[in-house]
Amino acid sequence: MKKIFYALILFSLCANLNSQIIQTRVLYVENENVKEFESAVAKKTQLFNGKGSKERWFTFKILTGPNAMNYSRVRLADELSELDYQNKKGNEYWFNNVPHSSGTQYTWRINNKASYITGNYDGVNHRRIVFVSYKYSKRKDFWTFRHRVKKVLEKIQTPYNRAVFNLISGGSRPNVVMIRYHHKSYEEEQNWRENEVPKIKSTYKELFGDNAWETDYIKYRESMVEDWGMTRHYTFMPELSSPRD
């Protein structure tokens, strides 16, 4: 169970506005191979995953948790059917030149009703990612809060993405959700906590009632599986990734 738990820390996506599907896995790299790994991934990206390519790949450095200092590799697709395509030459280059071992692969679908997407990625390379699992019997409480938070973010026009994904394949438990927060740095994340979170709470009350935040947030917390969940930080590596547009 611990192995499965840790393996889910595999993500941090830089999705474009229309993307719906992501496949993610952790790449384990020995310290002595880091330079060779990063150089080979950058070259593979230039050769096979540049602008207009049929496969879009993104690379992130994992900053926290048991897999810290390893990498997350993310494939981006607009539709599930796009995953049928495999670049054989690109795959051959990858396996012949990139020193690594891979963890479990997972597939996620964006939840548009709960996701707030701005398309603002310029310099926004810091990610805080939360993984949770909700109780099916309390799914209404879970999604009511998440849908309302999106409306609040739209109201205050938060500058950065808040994307919510449902795990659709690869997991060992039902109802797993990933919530990702985009920032430019740890400092900006701290400023968001100090300045934006109070604004989110007050706007939530403005839109849904004076007691709405306290009531909905308590129900939201109670809707989640108590003994499962995690938070991780990542940093996006643009030189090892496909162009965003």
PDB file of C-alpha atoms in Angstrom:
ATOM      1  CA  MET A   1       0.000   0.000   0.000  1.00  0.00           C
ATOM      2  CA  LYS A   2       2.845   2.416   0.818  1.00  0.00           C
ATOM      3  CA  LYS A   3       4.424   1.786  -2.570  1.00  0.00           C
ATOM      4  CA  ILE A   4       1.153   2.616  -4.313  1.00  0.00           C
ATOM      5  CA  PHE A   5       0.658   5.645  -2.061  1.00  0.00           C
ATOM      6  CA  TYR A   6       4.054   7.073  -2.901  1.00  0.00           C
ATOM      7  CA  ALA A   7       3.833   6.291  -6.570  1.00  0.00           C
ATOM      8  CA  LEU A   8       0.895   8.642  -6.951  1.00  0.00           C
ATOM      9  CA  ILE A   9       3.129  11.659  -6.380  1.00  0.00           C
ATOM     10  CA  LEU A  10       3.900  11.558 -10.011  1.00  0.00           C
ATOM     11  CA  PHE A  11       2.599  14.715 -11.355  1.00  0.00           C
ATOM     12  CA  SER A  12       2.743  18.334 -11.929  1.00  0.00           C
ATOM     13  CA  LEU A  13       1.308  19.410 -15.128  1.00  0.00           C
ATOM     14  CA  CYS A  14       1.574  22.433 -17.248  1.00  0.00           C
ATOM     15  CA  ALA A  15      -1.527  21.903 -19.324  1.00  0.00           C
ATOM     16  CA  ASN A  16      -2.805  24.195 -22.011  1.00  0.00           C
ATOM     17  CA  LEU A  17      -6.308  25.546 -21.955  1.00  0.00           C
ATOM     18  CA  ASN A  18      -7.912  22.769 -24.011  1.00  0.00           C
ATOM     19  CA  SER A  19      -6.101  19.725 -22.646  1.00  0.00           C
ATOM     20  CA  GLN A  20      -8.274  17.047 -21.136  1.00  0.00           C
ATOM     21  CA  ILE A  21      -6.119  13.959 -20.527  1.00  0.00           C
ATOM     22  CA  ILE A  22      -2.721  13.449 -18.937  1.00  0.00           C
ATOM     23  CA  GLN A  23      -0.601  10.350 -18.400  1.00  0.00           C
ATOM     24  CA  THR A  24       1.977  10.572 -15.631  1.00  0.00           C
ATOM     25  CA  ARG A  25       4.763   8.509 -14.127  1.00  0.00           C
ATOM     26  CA  VAL A  26       7.757   9.002 -11.856  1.00  0.00           C
ATOM     27  CA  LEU A  27      11.224   8.624 -13.384  1.00  0.00           C
ATOM     28  CA  TYR A  28      13.897   7.463 -10.967  1.00  0.00           C
ATOM     29  CA  VAL A  29      17.405   8.687 -11.793  1.00  0.00           C
ATOM     30  CA  GLU A  30      20.619   7.869  -9.934  1.00  0.00           C
ATOM     31  CA  ASN A  31      22.614  10.897  -8.786  1.00  0.00           C
ATOM     32  CA  GLU A  32      25.538  10.098 -11.047  1.00  0.00           C
ATOM     33  CA  ASN A  33      23.194  10.001 -14.065  1.00  0.00           C
ATOM     34  CA  VAL A  34      21.358  13.297 -13.539  1.00  0.00           C
ATOM     35  CA  LYS A  35      23.419  15.340 -16.005  1.00  0.00           C
ATOM     36  CA  GLU A  36      23.194  12.657 -18.694  1.00  0.00           C
ATOM     37  CA  PHE A  37      19.470  12.206 -18.064  1.00  0.00           C
ATOM     38  CA  GLU A  38      18.611  15.898 -18.362  1.00  0.00           C
ATOM     39  CA  SER A  39      20.753  16.338 -21.469  1.00  0.00           C
ATOM     40  CA  ALA A  40      19.186  13.319 -23.183  1.00  0.00           C
ATOM     41  CA  VAL A  41      15.619  14.349 -22.316  1.00  0.00           C
ATOM     42  CA  ALA A  42      16.241  17.866 -23.633  1.00  0.00           C
ATOM     43  CA  LYS A  43      17.623  16.479 -26.900  1.00  0.00           C
ATOM     44  CA  LYS A  44      14.800  13.955 -27.269  1.00  0.00           C
ATOM     45  CA  THR A  45      12.279  16.754 -26.751  1.00  0.00           C
ATOM     46  CA  GLN A  46      13.914  18.901 -29.441  1.00  0.00           C
ATOM     47  CA  LEU A  47      14.030  16.024 -31.921  1.00  0.00           C
ATOM     48  CA  PHE A  48      10.618  14.450 -31.405  1.00  0.00           C
ATOM     49  CA  ASN A  49       8.369  16.578 -29.173  1.00  0.00           C
ATOM     50  CA  GLY A  50       8.702  20.146 -30.419  1.00  0.00           C
ATOM     51  CA  LYS A  51       5.994  22.523 -31.553  1.00  0.00           C
ATOM     52  CA  GLY A  52       3.366  20.779 -33.680  1.00  0.00           C
ATOM     53  CA  SER A  53       4.407  17.249 -32.686  1.00  0.00           C
ATOM     54  CA  LYS A  54       1.727  14.608 -32.100  1.00  0.00           C
ATOM     55  CA  GLU A  55       3.175  13.744 -28.693  1.00  0.00           C
ATOM     56  CA  ARG A  56       3.518  16.454 -26.050  1.00  0.00           C
ATOM     57  CA  TRP A  57       5.697  15.690 -23.039  1.00  0.00           C
ATOM     58  CA  PHE A  58       6.487  17.743 -19.939  1.00  0.00           C
ATOM     59  CA  THR A  59       9.111  17.170 -17.269  1.00  0.00           C
ATOM     60  CA  PHE A  60       9.082  18.251 -13.620  1.00  0.00           C
ATOM     61  CA  LYS A  61      11.585  17.943 -10.791  1.00  0.00           C
ATOM     62  CA  ILE A  62       9.985  16.499  -7.667  1.00  0.00           C
ATOM     63  CA  LEU A  63      10.899  18.674  -4.676  1.00  0.00           C
ATOM     64  CA  THR A  64       9.253  16.988  -1.688  1.00  0.00           C
ATOM     65  CA  GLY A  65       8.201  13.561  -0.476  1.00  0.00           C
ATOM     66  CA  PRO A  66       9.967  10.180  -0.761  1.00  0.00           C
ATOM     67  CA  ASN A  67      10.671  10.701  -4.476  1.00  0.00           C
ATOM     68  CA  ALA A  68      12.256  14.134  -4.050  1.00  0.00           C
ATOM     69  CA  MET A  69      14.987  14.956  -6.579  1.00  0.00           C
ATOM     70  CA  ASN A  70      13.578  12.466  -9.067  1.00  0.00           C
ATOM     71  CA  TYR A  71      11.350  13.484 -11.957  1.00  0.00           C
ATOM     72  CA  SER A  72       7.757  13.403 -13.131  1.00  0.00           C
ATOM     73  CA  ARG A  73       7.131  12.872 -16.835  1.00  0.00           C
ATOM     74  CA  VAL A  74       3.731  13.920 -18.163  1.00  0.00           C
ATOM     75  CA  ARG A  75       2.098  13.273 -21.516  1.00  0.00           C
ATOM     76  CA  LEU A  76      -0.607  15.726 -22.535  1.00  0.00           C
ATOM     77  CA  ALA A  77      -3.563  14.928 -24.814  1.00  0.00           C
ATOM     78  CA  ASP A  78      -6.780  16.653 -25.798  1.00  0.00           C
ATOM     79  CA  GLU A  79      -8.641  13.356 -26.225  1.00  0.00           C
ATOM     80  CA  LEU A  80      -8.159   9.845 -24.865  1.00  0.00           C
ATOM     81  CA  SER A  81      -7.794   8.483 -28.405  1.00  0.00           C
ATOM     82  CA  GLU A  82      -4.590  10.506 -28.895  1.00  0.00           C
ATOM     83  CA  LEU A  83      -2.825   8.116 -26.538  1.00  0.00           C
ATOM     84  CA  ASP A  84      -2.972   5.447 -29.257  1.00  0.00           C
ATOM     85  CA  TYR A  85      -0.227   7.281 -31.130  1.00  0.00           C
ATOM     86  CA  GLN A  86       3.336   6.252 -30.343  1.00  0.00           C
ATOM     87  CA  ASN A  87       6.390   7.827 -31.953  1.00  0.00           C
ATOM     88  CA  LYS A  88       8.503   4.726 -32.550  1.00  0.00           C
ATOM     89  CA  LYS A  89      11.701   6.615 -33.342  1.00  0.00           C
ATOM     90  CA  GLY A  90      11.216   8.834 -30.315  1.00  0.00           C
ATOM     91  CA  ASN A  91      10.628   5.821 -28.077  1.00  0.00           C
ATOM     92  CA  GLU A  92      13.713   4.096 -29.460  1.00  0.00           C
ATOM     93  CA  TYR A  93      15.810   7.174 -28.736  1.00  0.00           C
ATOM     94  CA  TRP A  94      14.370   7.380 -25.231  1.00  0.00           C
ATOM     95  CA  PHE A  95      15.157   3.800 -24.244  1.00  0.00           C
ATOM     96  CA  ASN A  96      18.616   3.881 -25.810  1.00  0.00           C
ATOM     97  CA  ASN A  97      19.785   7.200 -24.382  1.00  0.00           C
ATOM     98  CA  VAL A  98      17.869   8.235 -21.255  1.00  0.00           C
ATOM     99  CA  PRO A  99      19.157   6.574 -18.040  1.00  0.00           C
ATOM    100  CA  HIS A 100      16.209   5.990 -15.702  1.00  0.00           C
ATOM    101  CA  SER A 101      13.706   3.545 -14.298  1.00  0.00           C
ATOM    102  CA  SER A 102       9.963   4.190 -14.360  1.00  0.00           C
ATOM    103  CA  GLY A 103       7.205   3.976 -11.780  1.00  0.00           C
ATOM    104  CA  THR A 104       3.560   3.123 -12.347  1.00  0.00           C
ATOM    105  CA  GLN A 105       1.757   5.040 -15.072  1.00  0.00           C
ATOM    106  CA  TYR A 106      -1.532   6.784 -14.283  1.00  0.00           C
ATOM    107  CA  THR A 107      -4.146   8.415 -16.487  1.00  0.00           C
ATOM    108  CA  TRP A 108      -6.146  11.460 -15.375  1.00  0.00           C
ATOM    109  CA  ARG A 109      -9.020  13.460 -16.855  1.00  0.00           C
ATOM    110  CA  ILE A 110      -9.532  17.128 -16.091  1.00  0.00           C
ATOM    111  CA  ASN A 111     -12.748  18.027 -14.269  1.00  0.00           C
ATOM    112  CA  ASN A 112     -13.825  21.161 -16.109  1.00  0.00           C
ATOM    113  CA  LYS A 113     -16.640  22.004 -13.692  1.00  0.00           C
ATOM    114  CA  ALA A 114     -14.142  22.299 -10.852  1.00  0.00           C
ATOM    115  CA  SER A 115     -11.086  23.647 -12.708  1.00  0.00           C
ATOM    116  CA  TYR A 116     -10.140  27.293 -13.052  1.00  0.00           C
ATOM    117  CA  ILE A 117      -7.821  27.738 -16.050  1.00  0.00           C
ATOM    118  CA  THR A 118      -6.309  31.076 -17.041  1.00  0.00           C
ATOM    119  CA  GLY A 119      -3.709  30.011 -19.599  1.00  0.00           C
ATOM    120  CA  ASN A 120      -1.117  32.109 -17.749  1.00  0.00           C
ATOM    121  CA  TYR A 121       2.113  30.073 -17.695  1.00  0.00           C
ATOM    122  CA  ASP A 122       4.845  32.665 -18.223  1.00  0.00           C
ATOM    123  CA  GLY A 123       7.377  32.013 -15.479  1.00  0.00           C
ATOM    124  CA  VAL A 124       4.805  30.070 -13.461  1.00  0.00           C
ATOM    125  CA  ASN A 125       6.914  26.972 -12.790  1.00  0.00           C
ATOM    126  CA  HIS A 126       6.170  26.269  -9.122  1.00  0.00           C
ATOM    127  CA  ARG A 127       3.527  23.648  -8.336  1.00  0.00           C
ATOM    128  CA  ARG A 128       1.775  22.612  -5.151  1.00  0.00           C
ATOM    129  CA  ILE A 129      -0.233  19.452  -5.754  1.00  0.00           C
ATOM    130  CA  VAL A 130      -2.782  17.887  -3.407  1.00  0.00           C
ATOM    131  CA  PHE A 131      -4.005  14.297  -3.783  1.00  0.00           C
ATOM    132  CA  VAL A 132      -7.205  13.247  -1.988  1.00  0.00           C
ATOM    133  CA  SER A 133      -9.789  10.473  -2.106  1.00  0.00           C
ATOM    134  CA  TYR A 134     -13.448  11.149  -1.337  1.00  0.00           C
ATOM    135  CA  LYS A 135     -16.158   8.885   0.040  1.00  0.00           C
ATOM    136  CA  TYR A 136     -18.661   7.988  -2.658  1.00  0.00           C
ATOM    137  CA  SER A 137     -21.559   8.386  -0.214  1.00  0.00           C
ATOM    138  CA  LYS A 138     -20.485  12.011   0.349  1.00  0.00           C
ATOM    139  CA  ARG A 139     -19.529  12.886  -3.208  1.00  0.00           C
ATOM    140  CA  LYS A 140     -22.138  15.672  -3.351  1.00  0.00           C
ATOM    141  CA  ASP A 141     -20.506  17.513  -0.433  1.00  0.00           C
ATOM    142  CA  PHE A 142     -17.068  17.118  -1.988  1.00  0.00           C
ATOM    143  CA  TRP A 143     -18.039  18.442  -5.409  1.00  0.00           C
ATOM    144  CA  THR A 144     -20.326  21.198  -4.130  1.00  0.00           C
ATOM    145  CA  PHE A 145     -17.348  22.798  -2.427  1.00  0.00           C
ATOM    146  CA  ARG A 146     -14.992  22.350  -5.383  1.00  0.00           C
ATOM    147  CA  HIS A 147     -17.532  23.738  -7.883  1.00  0.00           C
ATOM    148  CA  ARG A 148     -18.184  26.744  -5.670  1.00  0.00           C
ATOM    149  CA  VAL A 149     -14.477  27.442  -5.235  1.00  0.00           C
ATOM    150  CA  LYS A 150     -14.192  27.684  -9.014  1.00  0.00           C
ATOM    151  CA  LYS A 151     -16.956  30.310  -9.066  1.00  0.00           C
ATOM    152  CA  VAL A 152     -15.112  32.253  -6.369  1.00  0.00           C
ATOM    153  CA  LEU A 153     -11.851  32.177  -8.336  1.00  0.00           C
ATOM    154  CA  GLU A 154     -13.702  33.442 -11.398  1.00  0.00           C
ATOM    155  CA  LYS A 155     -15.193  36.255  -9.325  1.00  0.00           C
ATOM    156  CA  ILE A 156     -11.881  37.475  -7.890  1.00  0.00           C
ATOM    157  CA  GLN A 157      -9.978  36.684 -11.103  1.00  0.00           C
ATOM    158  CA  THR A 158      -7.111  34.798  -9.542  1.00  0.00           C
ATOM    159  CA  PRO A 159      -4.204  35.047 -12.018  1.00  0.00           C
ATOM    160  CA  TYR A 160      -3.079  31.407 -11.996  1.00  0.00           C
ATOM    161  CA  ASN A 161      -4.544  27.993 -12.683  1.00  0.00           C
ATOM    162  CA  ARG A 162      -6.308  25.785 -10.167  1.00  0.00           C
ATOM    163  CA  ALA A 163      -6.887  22.508 -12.001  1.00  0.00           C
ATOM    164  CA  VAL A 164      -8.769  19.494 -10.671  1.00  0.00           C
ATOM    165  CA  PHE A 165      -8.248  16.017 -12.155  1.00  0.00           C
ATOM    166  CA  ASN A 166     -10.018  12.689 -11.673  1.00  0.00           C
ATOM    167  CA  LEU A 167      -7.899   9.526 -11.751  1.00  0.00           C
ATOM    168  CA  ILE A 168      -9.393   7.260 -14.429  1.00  0.00           C
ATOM    169  CA  SER A 169      -6.801   4.482 -14.723  1.00  0.00           C
ATOM    170  CA  GLY A 170      -3.860   2.998 -12.865  1.00  0.00           C
ATOM    171  CA  GLY A 171      -4.951   3.479  -9.257  1.00  0.00           C
ATOM    172  CA  SER A 172      -5.825   0.972  -6.555  1.00  0.00           C
ATOM    173  CA  ARG A 173      -8.640   2.936  -4.921  1.00  0.00           C
ATOM    174  CA  PRO A 174     -11.739   4.764  -6.216  1.00  0.00           C
ATOM    175  CA  ASN A 175     -12.505   8.480  -6.292  1.00  0.00           C
ATOM    176  CA  VAL A 176      -8.944   9.823  -6.322  1.00  0.00           C
ATOM    177  CA  VAL A 177      -8.682  13.520  -7.153  1.00  0.00           C
ATOM    178  CA  MET A 178      -5.656  15.704  -7.811  1.00  0.00           C
ATOM    179  CA  ILE A 179      -5.816  19.461  -7.204  1.00  0.00           C
ATOM    180  CA  ARG A 180      -2.931  21.521  -8.474  1.00  0.00           C
ATOM    181  CA  TYR A 181      -1.974  25.079  -7.645  1.00  0.00           C
ATOM    182  CA  HIS A 182       0.270  27.168  -9.898  1.00  0.00           C
ATOM    183  CA  HIS A 183       2.640  29.803  -8.507  1.00  0.00           C
ATOM    184  CA  LYS A 184       5.935  31.369  -9.528  1.00  0.00           C
ATOM    185  CA  SER A 185       7.786  30.465  -6.329  1.00  0.00           C
ATOM    186  CA  TYR A 186       7.477  29.405  -2.696  1.00  0.00           C
ATOM    187  CA  GLU A 187       7.408  33.098  -1.804  1.00  0.00           C
ATOM    188  CA  GLU A 188       4.438  33.690  -4.051  1.00  0.00           C
ATOM    189  CA  GLU A 189       2.702  30.638  -2.601  1.00  0.00           C
ATOM    190  CA  GLN A 190       3.182  32.126   0.859  1.00  0.00           C
ATOM    191  CA  ASN A 191       1.806  35.478  -0.299  1.00  0.00           C
ATOM    192  CA  TRP A 192      -1.196  33.652  -1.746  1.00  0.00           C
ATOM    193  CA  ARG A 193      -1.885  32.010   1.612  1.00  0.00           C
ATOM    194  CA  GLU A 194      -1.613  35.305   3.468  1.00  0.00           C
ATOM    195  CA  ASN A 195      -3.459  37.564   1.033  1.00  0.00           C
ATOM    196  CA  GLU A 196      -5.585  35.509  -1.357  1.00  0.00           C
ATOM    197  CA  VAL A 197      -7.049  32.879   0.960  1.00  0.00           C
ATOM    198  CA  PRO A 198      -8.860  35.485   3.125  1.00  0.00           C
ATOM    199  CA  LYS A 199     -10.241  36.991  -0.084  1.00  0.00           C
ATOM    200  CA  ILE A 200     -11.441  33.565  -1.220  1.00  0.00           C
ATOM    201  CA  LYS A 201     -13.258  33.010   2.066  1.00  0.00           C
ATOM    202  CA  SER A 202     -14.956  36.412   2.070  1.00  0.00           C
ATOM    203  CA  THR A 203     -16.018  36.099  -1.572  1.00  0.00           C
ATOM    204  CA  TYR A 204     -17.350  32.593  -0.920  1.00  0.00           C
ATOM    205  CA  LYS A 205     -19.578  34.040   1.803  1.00  0.00           C
ATOM    206  CA  GLU A 206     -20.620  36.883  -0.468  1.00  0.00           C
ATOM    207  CA  LEU A 207     -21.718  34.483  -3.196  1.00  0.00           C
ATOM    208  CA  PHE A 208     -23.233  31.659  -1.144  1.00  0.00           C
ATOM    209  CA  GLY A 209     -24.198  33.057   2.267  1.00  0.00           C
ATOM    210  CA  ASP A 210     -22.611  34.231   5.514  1.00  0.00           C
ATOM    211  CA  ASN A 211     -22.177  30.739   6.945  1.00  0.00           C
ATOM    212  CA  ALA A 212     -21.510  28.995   3.650  1.00  0.00           C
ATOM    213  CA  TRP A 213     -17.734  28.757   3.916  1.00  0.00           C
ATOM    214  CA  GLU A 214     -17.714  27.217   7.392  1.00  0.00           C
ATOM    215  CA  THR A 215     -20.580  24.827   6.594  1.00  0.00           C
ATOM    216  CA  ASP A 216     -19.351  23.727   3.186  1.00  0.00           C
ATOM    217  CA  TYR A 217     -15.716  23.400   4.210  1.00  0.00           C
ATOM    218  CA  ILE A 218     -16.561  21.176   7.169  1.00  0.00           C
ATOM    219  CA  LYS A 219     -18.658  18.938   4.907  1.00  0.00           C
ATOM    220  CA  TYR A 220     -15.865  18.936   2.345  1.00  0.00           C
ATOM    221  CA  ARG A 221     -13.305  17.790   4.902  1.00  0.00           C
ATOM    222  CA  GLU A 222     -15.673  15.124   6.198  1.00  0.00           C
ATOM    223  CA  SER A 223     -16.288  13.837   2.672  1.00  0.00           C
ATOM    224  CA  MET A 224     -12.650  12.791   2.246  1.00  0.00           C
ATOM    225  CA  VAL A 225     -11.100   9.488   3.254  1.00  0.00           C
ATOM    226  CA  GLU A 226      -9.413  10.262   6.566  1.00  0.00           C
ATOM    227  CA  ASP A 227      -6.307   8.079   6.304  1.00  0.00           C
ATOM    228  CA  TRP A 228      -5.284   8.856   2.734  1.00  0.00           C
ATOM    229  CA  GLY A 229      -3.989  11.988   1.078  1.00  0.00           C
ATOM    230  CA  MET A 230      -0.794  13.932   0.434  1.00  0.00           C
ATOM    231  CA  THR A 231       0.696  17.217  -0.703  1.00  0.00           C
ATOM    232  CA  ARG A 232       3.765  17.523  -2.907  1.00  0.00           C
ATOM    233  CA  HIS A 233       5.775  20.305  -4.558  1.00  0.00           C
ATOM    234  CA  TYR A 234       7.312  20.227  -8.034  1.00  0.00           C
ATOM    235  CA  THR A 235       9.096  22.588 -10.372  1.00  0.00           C
ATOM    236  CA  PHE A 236       8.518  22.659 -14.119  1.00  0.00           C
ATOM    237  CA  MET A 237      11.561  22.183 -16.385  1.00  0.00           C
ATOM    238  CA  PRO A 238      10.793  23.996 -19.662  1.00  0.00           C
ATOM    239  CA  GLU A 239      14.040  22.968 -21.363  1.00  0.00           C
ATOM    240  CA  LEU A 240      13.015  19.305 -20.933  1.00  0.00           C
ATOM    241  CA  SER A 241       9.440  19.877 -22.118  1.00  0.00           C
ATOM    242  CA  SER A 242       7.339  20.468 -25.216  1.00  0.00           C
ATOM    243  CA  PRO A 243       6.244  24.055 -25.938  1.00  0.00           C
ATOM    244  CA  ARG A 244       3.105  25.007 -24.081  1.00  0.00           C
ATOM    245  CA  ASP A 245       1.278  26.221 -27.184  1.00  0.00           C
TER     246      ASP A 245
END
